[in-house]
Coordinates of N, CA and C in Angstrom, one line a residue:
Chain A
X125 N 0.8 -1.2 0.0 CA 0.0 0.0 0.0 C 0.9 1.3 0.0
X126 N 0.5 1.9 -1.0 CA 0.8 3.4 -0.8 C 1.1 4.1 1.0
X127 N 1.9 4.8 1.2 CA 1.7 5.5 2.5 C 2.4 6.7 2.4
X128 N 1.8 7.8 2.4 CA 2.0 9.0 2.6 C 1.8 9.5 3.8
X129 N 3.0 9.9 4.8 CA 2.4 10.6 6.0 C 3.1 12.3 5.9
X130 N 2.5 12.7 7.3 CA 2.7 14.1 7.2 C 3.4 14.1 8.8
X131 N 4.0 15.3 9.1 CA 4.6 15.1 10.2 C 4.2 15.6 11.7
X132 N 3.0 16.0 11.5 CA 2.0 16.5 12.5 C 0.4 16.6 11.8
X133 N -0.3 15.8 12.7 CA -1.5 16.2 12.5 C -2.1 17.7 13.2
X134 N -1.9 18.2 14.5 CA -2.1 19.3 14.7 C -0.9 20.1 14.9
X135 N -1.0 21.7 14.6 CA 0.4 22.1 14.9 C -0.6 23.9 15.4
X136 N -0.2 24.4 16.5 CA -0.6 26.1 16.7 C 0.9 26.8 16.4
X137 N 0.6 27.5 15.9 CA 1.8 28.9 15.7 C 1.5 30.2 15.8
X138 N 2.1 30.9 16.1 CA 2.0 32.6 16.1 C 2.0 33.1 15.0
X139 N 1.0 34.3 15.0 CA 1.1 35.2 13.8 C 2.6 35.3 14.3
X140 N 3.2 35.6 12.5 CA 4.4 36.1 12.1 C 5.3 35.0 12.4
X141 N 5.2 33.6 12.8 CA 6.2 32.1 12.9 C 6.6 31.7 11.6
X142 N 7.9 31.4 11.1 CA 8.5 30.9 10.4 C 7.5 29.1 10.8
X143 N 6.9 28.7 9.0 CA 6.2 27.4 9.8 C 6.5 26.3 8.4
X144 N 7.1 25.1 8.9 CA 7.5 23.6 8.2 C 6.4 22.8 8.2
X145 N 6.1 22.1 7.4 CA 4.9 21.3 6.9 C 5.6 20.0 6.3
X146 N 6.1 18.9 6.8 CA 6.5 18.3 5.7 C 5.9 16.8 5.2
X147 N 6.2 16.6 4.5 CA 5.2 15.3 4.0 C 6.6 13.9 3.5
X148 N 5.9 13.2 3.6 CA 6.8 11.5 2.9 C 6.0 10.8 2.2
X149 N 6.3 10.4 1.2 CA 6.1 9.1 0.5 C 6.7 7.8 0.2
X150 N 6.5 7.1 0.4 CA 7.2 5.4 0.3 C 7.1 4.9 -1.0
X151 N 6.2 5.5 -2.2 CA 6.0 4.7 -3.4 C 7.0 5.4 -4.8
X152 N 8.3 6.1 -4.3 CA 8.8 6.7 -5.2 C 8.0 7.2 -6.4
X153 N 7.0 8.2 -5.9 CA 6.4 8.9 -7.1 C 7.0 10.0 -7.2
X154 N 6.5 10.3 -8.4 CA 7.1 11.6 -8.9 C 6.4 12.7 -9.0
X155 N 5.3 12.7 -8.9 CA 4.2 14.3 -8.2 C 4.1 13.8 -7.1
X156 N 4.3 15.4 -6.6 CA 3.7 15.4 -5.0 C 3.0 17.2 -5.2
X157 N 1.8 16.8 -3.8 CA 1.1 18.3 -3.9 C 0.5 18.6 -2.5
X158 N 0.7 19.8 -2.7 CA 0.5 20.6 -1.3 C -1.1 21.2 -1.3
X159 N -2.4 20.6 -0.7 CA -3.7 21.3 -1.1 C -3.9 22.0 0.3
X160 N -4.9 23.1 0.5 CA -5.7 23.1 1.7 C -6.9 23.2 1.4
X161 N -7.4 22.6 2.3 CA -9.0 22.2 2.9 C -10.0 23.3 3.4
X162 N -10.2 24.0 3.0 CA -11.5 24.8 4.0 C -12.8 24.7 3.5
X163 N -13.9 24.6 4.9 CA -15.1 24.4 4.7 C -16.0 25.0 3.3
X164 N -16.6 24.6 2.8 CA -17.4 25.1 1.5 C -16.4 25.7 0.5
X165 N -15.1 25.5 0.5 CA -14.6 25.7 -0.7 C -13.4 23.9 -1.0
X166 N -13.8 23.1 -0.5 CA -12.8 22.0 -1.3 C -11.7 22.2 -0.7
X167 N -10.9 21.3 -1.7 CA -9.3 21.4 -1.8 C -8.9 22.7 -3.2
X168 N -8.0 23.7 -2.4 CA -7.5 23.9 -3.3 C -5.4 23.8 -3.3
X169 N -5.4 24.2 -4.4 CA -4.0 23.5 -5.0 C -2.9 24.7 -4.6
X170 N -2.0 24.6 -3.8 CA -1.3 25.5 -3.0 C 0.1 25.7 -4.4
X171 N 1.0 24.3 -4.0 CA 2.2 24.3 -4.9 C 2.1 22.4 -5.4
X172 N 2.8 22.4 -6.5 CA 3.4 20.8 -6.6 C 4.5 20.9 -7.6
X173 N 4.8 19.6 -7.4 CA 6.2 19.4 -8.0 C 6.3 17.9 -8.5
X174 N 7.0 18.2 -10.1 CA 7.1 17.1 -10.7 C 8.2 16.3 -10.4
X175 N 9.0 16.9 -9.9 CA 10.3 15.9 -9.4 C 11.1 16.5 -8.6
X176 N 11.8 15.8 -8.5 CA 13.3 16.7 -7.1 C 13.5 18.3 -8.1
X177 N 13.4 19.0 -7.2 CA 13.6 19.9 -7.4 C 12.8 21.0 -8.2
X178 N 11.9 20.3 -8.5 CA 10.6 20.9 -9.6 C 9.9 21.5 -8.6
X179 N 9.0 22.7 -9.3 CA 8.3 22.9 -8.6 C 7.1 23.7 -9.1
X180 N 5.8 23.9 -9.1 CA 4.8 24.5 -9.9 C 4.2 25.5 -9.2
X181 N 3.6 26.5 -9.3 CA 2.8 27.2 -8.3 C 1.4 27.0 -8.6
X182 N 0.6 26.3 -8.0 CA -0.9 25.9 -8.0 C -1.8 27.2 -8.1
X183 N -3.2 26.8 -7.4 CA -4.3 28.2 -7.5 C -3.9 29.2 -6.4
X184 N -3.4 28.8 -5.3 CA -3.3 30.1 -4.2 C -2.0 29.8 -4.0
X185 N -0.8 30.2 -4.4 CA 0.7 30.0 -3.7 C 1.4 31.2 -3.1
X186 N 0.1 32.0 -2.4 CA 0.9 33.5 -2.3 C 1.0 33.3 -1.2
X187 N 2.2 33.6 0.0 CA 2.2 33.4 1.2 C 3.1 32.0 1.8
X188 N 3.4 31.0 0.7 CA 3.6 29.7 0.5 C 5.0 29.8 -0.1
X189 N 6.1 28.9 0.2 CA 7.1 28.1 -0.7 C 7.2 26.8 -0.5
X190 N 7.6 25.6 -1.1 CA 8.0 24.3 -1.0 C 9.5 24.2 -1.6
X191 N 9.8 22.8 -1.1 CA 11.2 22.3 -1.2 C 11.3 20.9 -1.6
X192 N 12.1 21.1 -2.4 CA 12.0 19.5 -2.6 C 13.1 19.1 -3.5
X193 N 13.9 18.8 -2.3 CA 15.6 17.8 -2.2 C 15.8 16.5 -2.6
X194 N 14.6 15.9 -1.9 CA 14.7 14.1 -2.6 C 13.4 13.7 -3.2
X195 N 13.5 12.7 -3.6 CA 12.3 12.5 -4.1 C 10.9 12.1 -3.4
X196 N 11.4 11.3 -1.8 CA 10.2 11.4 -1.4 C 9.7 12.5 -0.4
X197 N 10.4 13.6 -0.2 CA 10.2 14.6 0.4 C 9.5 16.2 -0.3
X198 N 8.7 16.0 0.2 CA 8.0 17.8 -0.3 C 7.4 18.2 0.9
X199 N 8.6 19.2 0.9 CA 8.0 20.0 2.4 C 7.2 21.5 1.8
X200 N 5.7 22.2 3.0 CA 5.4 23.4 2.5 C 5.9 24.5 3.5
X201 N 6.3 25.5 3.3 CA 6.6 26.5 4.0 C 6.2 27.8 4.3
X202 N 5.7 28.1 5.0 CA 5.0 29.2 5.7 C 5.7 30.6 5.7
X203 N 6.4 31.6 5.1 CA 7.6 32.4 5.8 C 6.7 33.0 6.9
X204 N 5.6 33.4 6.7 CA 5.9 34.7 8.0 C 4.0 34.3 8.2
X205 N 3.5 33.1 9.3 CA 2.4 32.9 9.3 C 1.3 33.6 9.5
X206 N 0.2 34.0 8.7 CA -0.9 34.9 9.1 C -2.6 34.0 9.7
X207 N -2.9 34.6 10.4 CA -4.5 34.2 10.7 C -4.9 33.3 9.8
X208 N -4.7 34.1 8.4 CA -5.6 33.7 7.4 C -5.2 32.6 6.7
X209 N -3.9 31.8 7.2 CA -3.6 30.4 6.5 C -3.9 29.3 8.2
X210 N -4.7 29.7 8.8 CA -5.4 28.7 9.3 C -6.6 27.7 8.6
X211 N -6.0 26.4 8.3 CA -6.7 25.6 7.8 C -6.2 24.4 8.3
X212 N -6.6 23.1 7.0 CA -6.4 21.8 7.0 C -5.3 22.2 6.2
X213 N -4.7 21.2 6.0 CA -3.4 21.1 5.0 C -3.0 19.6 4.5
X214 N -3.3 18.9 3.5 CA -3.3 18.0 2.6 C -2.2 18.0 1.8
X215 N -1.0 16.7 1.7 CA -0.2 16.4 0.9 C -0.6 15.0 0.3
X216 N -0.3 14.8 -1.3 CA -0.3 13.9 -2.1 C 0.6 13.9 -2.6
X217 N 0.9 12.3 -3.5 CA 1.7 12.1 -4.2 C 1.1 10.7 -4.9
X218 N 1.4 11.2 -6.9 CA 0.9 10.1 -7.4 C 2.4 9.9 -8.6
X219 N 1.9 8.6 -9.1 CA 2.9 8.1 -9.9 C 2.1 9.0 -11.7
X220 N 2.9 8.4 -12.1 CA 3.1 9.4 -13.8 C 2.4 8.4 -14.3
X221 N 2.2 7.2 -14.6 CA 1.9 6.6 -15.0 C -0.1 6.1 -14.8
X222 N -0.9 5.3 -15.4 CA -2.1 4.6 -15.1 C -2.9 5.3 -14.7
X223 N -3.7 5.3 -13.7 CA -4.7 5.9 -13.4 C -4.7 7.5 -12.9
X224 N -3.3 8.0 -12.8 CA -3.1 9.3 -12.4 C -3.8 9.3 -10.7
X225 N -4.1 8.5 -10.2 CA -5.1 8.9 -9.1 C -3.5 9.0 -7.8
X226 N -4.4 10.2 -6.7 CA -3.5 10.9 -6.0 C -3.9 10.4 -4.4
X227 N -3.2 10.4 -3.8 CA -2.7 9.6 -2.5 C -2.4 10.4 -1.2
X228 N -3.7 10.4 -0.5 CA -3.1 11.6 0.5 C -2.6 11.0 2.0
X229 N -1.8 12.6 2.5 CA -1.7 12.1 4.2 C -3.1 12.4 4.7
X230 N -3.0 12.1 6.1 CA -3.6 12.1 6.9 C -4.2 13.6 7.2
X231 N -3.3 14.4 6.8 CA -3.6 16.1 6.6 C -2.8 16.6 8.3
X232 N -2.8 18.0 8.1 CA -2.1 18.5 9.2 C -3.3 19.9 9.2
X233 N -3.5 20.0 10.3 CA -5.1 20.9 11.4 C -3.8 22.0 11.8
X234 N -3.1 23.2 11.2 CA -2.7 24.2 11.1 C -3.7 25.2 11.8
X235 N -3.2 26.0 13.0 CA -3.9 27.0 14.0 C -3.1 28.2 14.3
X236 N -3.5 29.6 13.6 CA -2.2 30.3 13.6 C -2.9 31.7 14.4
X237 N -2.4 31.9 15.3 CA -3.2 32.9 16.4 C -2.2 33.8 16.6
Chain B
X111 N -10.6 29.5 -15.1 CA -10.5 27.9 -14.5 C -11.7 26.8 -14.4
X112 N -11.5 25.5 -14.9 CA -12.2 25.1 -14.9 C -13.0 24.1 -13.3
X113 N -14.2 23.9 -13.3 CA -14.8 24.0 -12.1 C -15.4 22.7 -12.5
X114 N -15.5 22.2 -10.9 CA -16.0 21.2 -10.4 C -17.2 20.9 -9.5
X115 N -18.6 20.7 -9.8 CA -19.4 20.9 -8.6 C -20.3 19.8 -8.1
X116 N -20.6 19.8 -6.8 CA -22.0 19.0 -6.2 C -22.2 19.8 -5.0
X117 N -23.1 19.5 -4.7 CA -24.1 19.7 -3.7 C -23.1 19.4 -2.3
X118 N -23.8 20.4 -1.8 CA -22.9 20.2 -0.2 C -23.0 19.4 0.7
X119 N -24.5 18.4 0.8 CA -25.0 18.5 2.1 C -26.0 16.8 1.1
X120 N -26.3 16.1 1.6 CA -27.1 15.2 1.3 C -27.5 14.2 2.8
X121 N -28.7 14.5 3.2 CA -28.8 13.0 4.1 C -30.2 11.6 3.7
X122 N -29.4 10.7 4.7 CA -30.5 10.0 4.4 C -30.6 8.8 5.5
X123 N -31.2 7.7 5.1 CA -31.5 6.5 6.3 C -30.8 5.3 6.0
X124 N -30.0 5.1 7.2 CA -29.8 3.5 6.7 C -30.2 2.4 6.2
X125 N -29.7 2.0 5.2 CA -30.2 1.1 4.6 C -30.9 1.7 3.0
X126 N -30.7 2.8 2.8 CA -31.5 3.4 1.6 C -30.3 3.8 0.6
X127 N -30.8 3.8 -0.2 CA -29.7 4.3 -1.4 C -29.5 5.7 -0.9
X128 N -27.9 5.6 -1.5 CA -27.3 7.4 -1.8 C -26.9 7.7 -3.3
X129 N -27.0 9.0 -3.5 CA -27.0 9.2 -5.0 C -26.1 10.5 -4.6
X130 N -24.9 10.9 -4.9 CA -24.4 12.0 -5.0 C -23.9 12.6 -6.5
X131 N -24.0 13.2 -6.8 CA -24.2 14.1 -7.9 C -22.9 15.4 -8.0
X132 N -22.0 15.1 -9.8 CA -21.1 16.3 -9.5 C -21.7 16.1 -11.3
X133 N -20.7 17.9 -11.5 CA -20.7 18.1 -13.2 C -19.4 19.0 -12.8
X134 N -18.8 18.4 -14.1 CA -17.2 19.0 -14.5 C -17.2 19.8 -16.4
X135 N -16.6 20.5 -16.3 CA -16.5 21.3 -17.4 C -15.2 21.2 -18.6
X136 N -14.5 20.1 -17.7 CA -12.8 20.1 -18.4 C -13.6 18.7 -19.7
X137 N -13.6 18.8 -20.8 CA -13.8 17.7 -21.7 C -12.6 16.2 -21.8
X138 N -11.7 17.1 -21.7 CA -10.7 16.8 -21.5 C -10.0 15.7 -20.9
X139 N -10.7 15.6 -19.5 CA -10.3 14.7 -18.7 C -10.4 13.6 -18.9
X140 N -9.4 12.7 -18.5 CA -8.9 11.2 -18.7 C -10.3 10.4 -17.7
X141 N -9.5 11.0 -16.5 CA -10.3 9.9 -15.3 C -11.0 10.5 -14.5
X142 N -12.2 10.3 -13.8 CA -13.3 10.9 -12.9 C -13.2 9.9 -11.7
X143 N -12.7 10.6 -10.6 CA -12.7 9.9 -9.2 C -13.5 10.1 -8.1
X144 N -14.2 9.8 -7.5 CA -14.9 9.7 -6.3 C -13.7 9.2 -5.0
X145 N -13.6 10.5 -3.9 CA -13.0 9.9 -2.7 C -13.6 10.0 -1.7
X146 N -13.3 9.9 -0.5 CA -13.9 9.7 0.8 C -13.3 10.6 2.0
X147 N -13.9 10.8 2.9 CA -12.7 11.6 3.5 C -13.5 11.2 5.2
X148 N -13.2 10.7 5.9 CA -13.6 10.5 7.4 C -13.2 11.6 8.2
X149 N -13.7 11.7 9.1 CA -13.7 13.0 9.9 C -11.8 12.8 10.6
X150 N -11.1 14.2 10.1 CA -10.2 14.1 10.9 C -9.4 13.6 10.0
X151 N -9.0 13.2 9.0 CA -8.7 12.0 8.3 C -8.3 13.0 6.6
X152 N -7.6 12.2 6.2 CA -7.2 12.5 4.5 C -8.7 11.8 3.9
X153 N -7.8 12.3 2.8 CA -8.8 11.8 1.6 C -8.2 10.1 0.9
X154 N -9.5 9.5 0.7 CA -9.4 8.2 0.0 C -10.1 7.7 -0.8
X155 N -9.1 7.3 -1.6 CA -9.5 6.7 -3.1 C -10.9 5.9 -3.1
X156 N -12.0 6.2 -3.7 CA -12.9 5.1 -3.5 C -13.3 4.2 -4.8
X157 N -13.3 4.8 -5.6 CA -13.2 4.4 -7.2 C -12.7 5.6 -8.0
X158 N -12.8 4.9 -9.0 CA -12.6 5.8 -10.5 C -12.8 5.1 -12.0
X159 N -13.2 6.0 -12.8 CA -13.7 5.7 -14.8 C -13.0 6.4 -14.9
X160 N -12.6 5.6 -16.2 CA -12.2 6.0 -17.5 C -12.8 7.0 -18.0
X161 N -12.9 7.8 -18.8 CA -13.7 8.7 -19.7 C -14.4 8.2 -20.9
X162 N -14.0 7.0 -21.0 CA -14.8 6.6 -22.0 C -16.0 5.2 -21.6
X163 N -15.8 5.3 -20.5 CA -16.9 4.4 -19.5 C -18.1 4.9 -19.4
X164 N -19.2 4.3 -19.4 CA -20.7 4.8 -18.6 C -20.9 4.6 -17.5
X165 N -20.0 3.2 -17.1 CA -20.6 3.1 -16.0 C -19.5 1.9 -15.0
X166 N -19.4 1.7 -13.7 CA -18.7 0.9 -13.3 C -19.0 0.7 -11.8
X167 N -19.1 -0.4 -11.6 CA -19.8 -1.0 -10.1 C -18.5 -1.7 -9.5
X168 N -18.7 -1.8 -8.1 CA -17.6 -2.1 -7.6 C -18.3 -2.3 -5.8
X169 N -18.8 -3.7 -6.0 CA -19.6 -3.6 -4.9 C -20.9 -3.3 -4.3
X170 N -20.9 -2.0 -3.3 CA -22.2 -1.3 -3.1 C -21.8 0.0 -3.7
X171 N -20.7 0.3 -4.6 CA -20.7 1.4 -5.2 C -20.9 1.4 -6.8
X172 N -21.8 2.1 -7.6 CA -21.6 2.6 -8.9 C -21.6 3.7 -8.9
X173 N -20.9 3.9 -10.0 CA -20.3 5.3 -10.7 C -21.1 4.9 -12.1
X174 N -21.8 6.4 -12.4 CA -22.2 6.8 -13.1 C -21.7 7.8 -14.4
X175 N -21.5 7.9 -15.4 CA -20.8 8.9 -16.2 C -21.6 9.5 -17.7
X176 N -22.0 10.4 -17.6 CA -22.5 11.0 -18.6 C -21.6 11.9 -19.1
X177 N -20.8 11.7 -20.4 CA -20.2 12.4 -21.0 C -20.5 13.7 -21.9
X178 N -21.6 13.1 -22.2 CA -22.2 14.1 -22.9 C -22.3 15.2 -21.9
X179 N -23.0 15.5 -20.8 CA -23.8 16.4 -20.1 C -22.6 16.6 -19.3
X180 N -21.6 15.6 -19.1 CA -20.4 16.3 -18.3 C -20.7 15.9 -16.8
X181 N -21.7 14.7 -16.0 CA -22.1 14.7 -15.5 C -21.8 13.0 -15.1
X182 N -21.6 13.2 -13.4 CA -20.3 11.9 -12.6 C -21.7 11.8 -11.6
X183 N -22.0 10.4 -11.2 CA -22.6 10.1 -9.9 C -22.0 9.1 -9.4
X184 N -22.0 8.9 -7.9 CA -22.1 7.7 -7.1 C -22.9 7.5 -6.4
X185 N -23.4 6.1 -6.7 CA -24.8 5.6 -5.9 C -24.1 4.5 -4.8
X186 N -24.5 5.1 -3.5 CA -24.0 3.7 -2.9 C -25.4 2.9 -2.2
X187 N -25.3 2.1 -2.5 CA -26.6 1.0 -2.2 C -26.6 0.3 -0.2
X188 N -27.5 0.1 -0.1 CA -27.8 0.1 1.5 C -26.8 0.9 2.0
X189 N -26.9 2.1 2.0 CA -25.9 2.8 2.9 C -25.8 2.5 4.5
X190 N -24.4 2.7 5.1 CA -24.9 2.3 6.3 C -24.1 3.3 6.8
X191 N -24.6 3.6 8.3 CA -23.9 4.8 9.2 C -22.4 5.1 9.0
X192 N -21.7 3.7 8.8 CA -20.2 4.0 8.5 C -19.6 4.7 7.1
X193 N -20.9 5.1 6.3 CA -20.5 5.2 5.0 C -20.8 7.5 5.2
X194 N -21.3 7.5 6.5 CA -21.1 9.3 6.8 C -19.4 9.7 6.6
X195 N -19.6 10.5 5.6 CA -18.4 11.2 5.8 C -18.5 12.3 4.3
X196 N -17.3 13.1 4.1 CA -17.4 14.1 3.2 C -16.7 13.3 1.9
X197 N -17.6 12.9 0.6 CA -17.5 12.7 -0.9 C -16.7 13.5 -1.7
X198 N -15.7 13.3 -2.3 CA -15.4 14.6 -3.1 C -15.5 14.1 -4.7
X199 N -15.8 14.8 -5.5 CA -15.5 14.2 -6.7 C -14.4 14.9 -7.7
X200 N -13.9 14.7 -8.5 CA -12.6 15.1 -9.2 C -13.0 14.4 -10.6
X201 N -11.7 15.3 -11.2 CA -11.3 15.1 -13.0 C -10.0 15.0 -12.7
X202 N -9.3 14.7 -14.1 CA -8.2 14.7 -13.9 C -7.5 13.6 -15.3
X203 N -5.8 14.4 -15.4 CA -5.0 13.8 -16.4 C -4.1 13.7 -16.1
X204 N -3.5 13.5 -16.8 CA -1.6 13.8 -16.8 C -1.1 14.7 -16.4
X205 N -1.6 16.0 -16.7 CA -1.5 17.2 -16.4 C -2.3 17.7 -14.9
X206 N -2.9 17.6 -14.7 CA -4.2 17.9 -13.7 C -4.8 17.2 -13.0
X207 N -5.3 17.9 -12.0 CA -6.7 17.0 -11.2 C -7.6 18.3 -10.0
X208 N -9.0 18.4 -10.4 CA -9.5 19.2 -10.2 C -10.8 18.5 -9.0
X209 N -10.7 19.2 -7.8 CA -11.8 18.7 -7.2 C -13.0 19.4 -6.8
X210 N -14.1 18.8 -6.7 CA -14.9 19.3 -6.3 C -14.7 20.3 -4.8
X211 N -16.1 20.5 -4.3 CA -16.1 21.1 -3.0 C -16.5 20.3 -1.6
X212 N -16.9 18.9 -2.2 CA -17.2 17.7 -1.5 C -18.7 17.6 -0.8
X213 N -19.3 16.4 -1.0 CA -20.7 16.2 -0.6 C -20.7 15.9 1.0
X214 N -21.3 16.5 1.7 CA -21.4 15.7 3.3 C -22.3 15.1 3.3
X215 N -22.1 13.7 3.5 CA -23.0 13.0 3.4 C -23.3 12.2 4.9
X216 N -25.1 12.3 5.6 CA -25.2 11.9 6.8 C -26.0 10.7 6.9
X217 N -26.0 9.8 7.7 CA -26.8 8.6 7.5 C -27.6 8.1 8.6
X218 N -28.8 8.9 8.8 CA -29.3 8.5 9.8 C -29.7 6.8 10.4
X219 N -29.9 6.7 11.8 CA -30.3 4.9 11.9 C -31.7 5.3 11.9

C-alpha cells in the first residue's frame, strides 16, 4: 500500500512564525502536492512538484514556498504565518503513469493565532 | 479555471440508497474519481472511470458517467452509518486534477 504521511496532525503557531509542513512518501512517485482544505470551498491547490527539485505554483501560492531535495520529500513552508492560513493542509503524491489517481496524508489541522 | 461541482449537504436513512451528484467542465479529462474523506482523516480513493466508461460498479458502489452532459454520480446502495463522511468528486489527467467542494453525506439509523 501506498503511504504517505505528514509530520504533525495538529500544529498552533503565532502570527508572524516561520512554519515547516512536511510530508513523505514510500511509493517513489514523482508528483507530490500541497492542497488546503477549508469548509465550503474544497481542496484547493497550493504548490506541486514534478520531481526533485521541480516545482509549480498551483491556484493560491501566495504566502507559501516548498522544497523538494529528494524524491520522497515535499515539504510546505510558511515564511511569516498569518491568521488567514489557518486551515487543514493535505499532501499527495501520485505516480506518472495509469490511473493518475493521488494519495493523500492524513492532513495536518494548522492554528495560527 | 475550470470548475467542479455537487451539492454540499445530502442526508439519508440507513439502509436506503445514496445518490451523489457532480458536473465537470474540463472535456478533456482522462479519469473521474470519487473519494472519501472520514472525519479528521485524509482523503481516499474510492473508485474511478475511465472517460470513455458509462458506467462501473464495484460492490455497493456505482459510478455513473455522462459524457455528454459532463455529469459523474455515485450511488452507494444500502448505505450504512459507516458510510457518513465528506464525498469529493474530481477530473483529472496527466497534467491535472480538479476537485470538487465535497458532498457531506449523513446517514441517519
Amino acid at each position: 500500500d501506498v503511504k504517505v504521511t505528514q509530520s504533525s496532525r495538529y500544529l498552533v503557531k503565532r502570527t508572524g512564525e516561520k512554519v515547516f509542513l512536511e510530508c513523505v512518501q514510500d511509493m517513489d512517485h514523482e508528483n507530490m502536492f500541497w492542497y488546503r482544505q477549508d469548509p465550503g470551498l474544497g481542496l484547493r491547490l497550493i504548490y506541486f512538484s514534478y520531481d526533485v527539485k521541480m516545482k509549480e505554483k498551483g491556484d493560491i501560492p501566495e504566502g507559501y514556498s516548498v522544497s523538494r531535495e529528494k524524491k520522497e520529500r515535499f515539504s510546505l513552508i510558511l515564511e511569516s504565518a498569518s491568521t488567514n492560513q489557518t486551515s487543514m493542509y493535505l499532501c499527495a503524491s501520485r505516480q506518472v503513469q495509469g490511473s493518475y489517481e493521488q494519495y493523500f496524508g492524513p492532513g495536518t489541522r494548522l492554528t495560527v493565532t | 479555471g475550470e470548475d467542479v461541482e455537487q451539492s454540499l449537504f445530502l442526508s439519508v436513512r440507513e439502509g436506503d440508497s445514496s445518490v451523489i451528484n457532480c458536473t465537470y467542465t474540463d472535456s478533456s479529462s482522462t479519469y473521474l474519481y470519487w473519494y472519501k474523506q472520514e472525519p479528521g482523516a485524509g482523503l481516499q480513493l474510492l473508485t474511478y472511470i475511465f472517460s470513455n466508461m458509462d458506467m462501473k460498479q464495484d460492490q455497493r458502489l456505482t459510478v455513473l458517467l455522462n459524457k455528454k452532459d459532463k455529469h459523474l454520480s455515485l450511488r452507494i446502495a444500502d448505505t450504512q452509518t459507516g458510510d457518513s463522511a465528506i464525498y469529493f468528486c474530481a477530473e483529472g489527467s496527466n497534467n491535472d486534477m480538479r476537485f470538487g467542494a465535497g458532498t457531506r453525506l449523513t446517514v441517519k439509523p
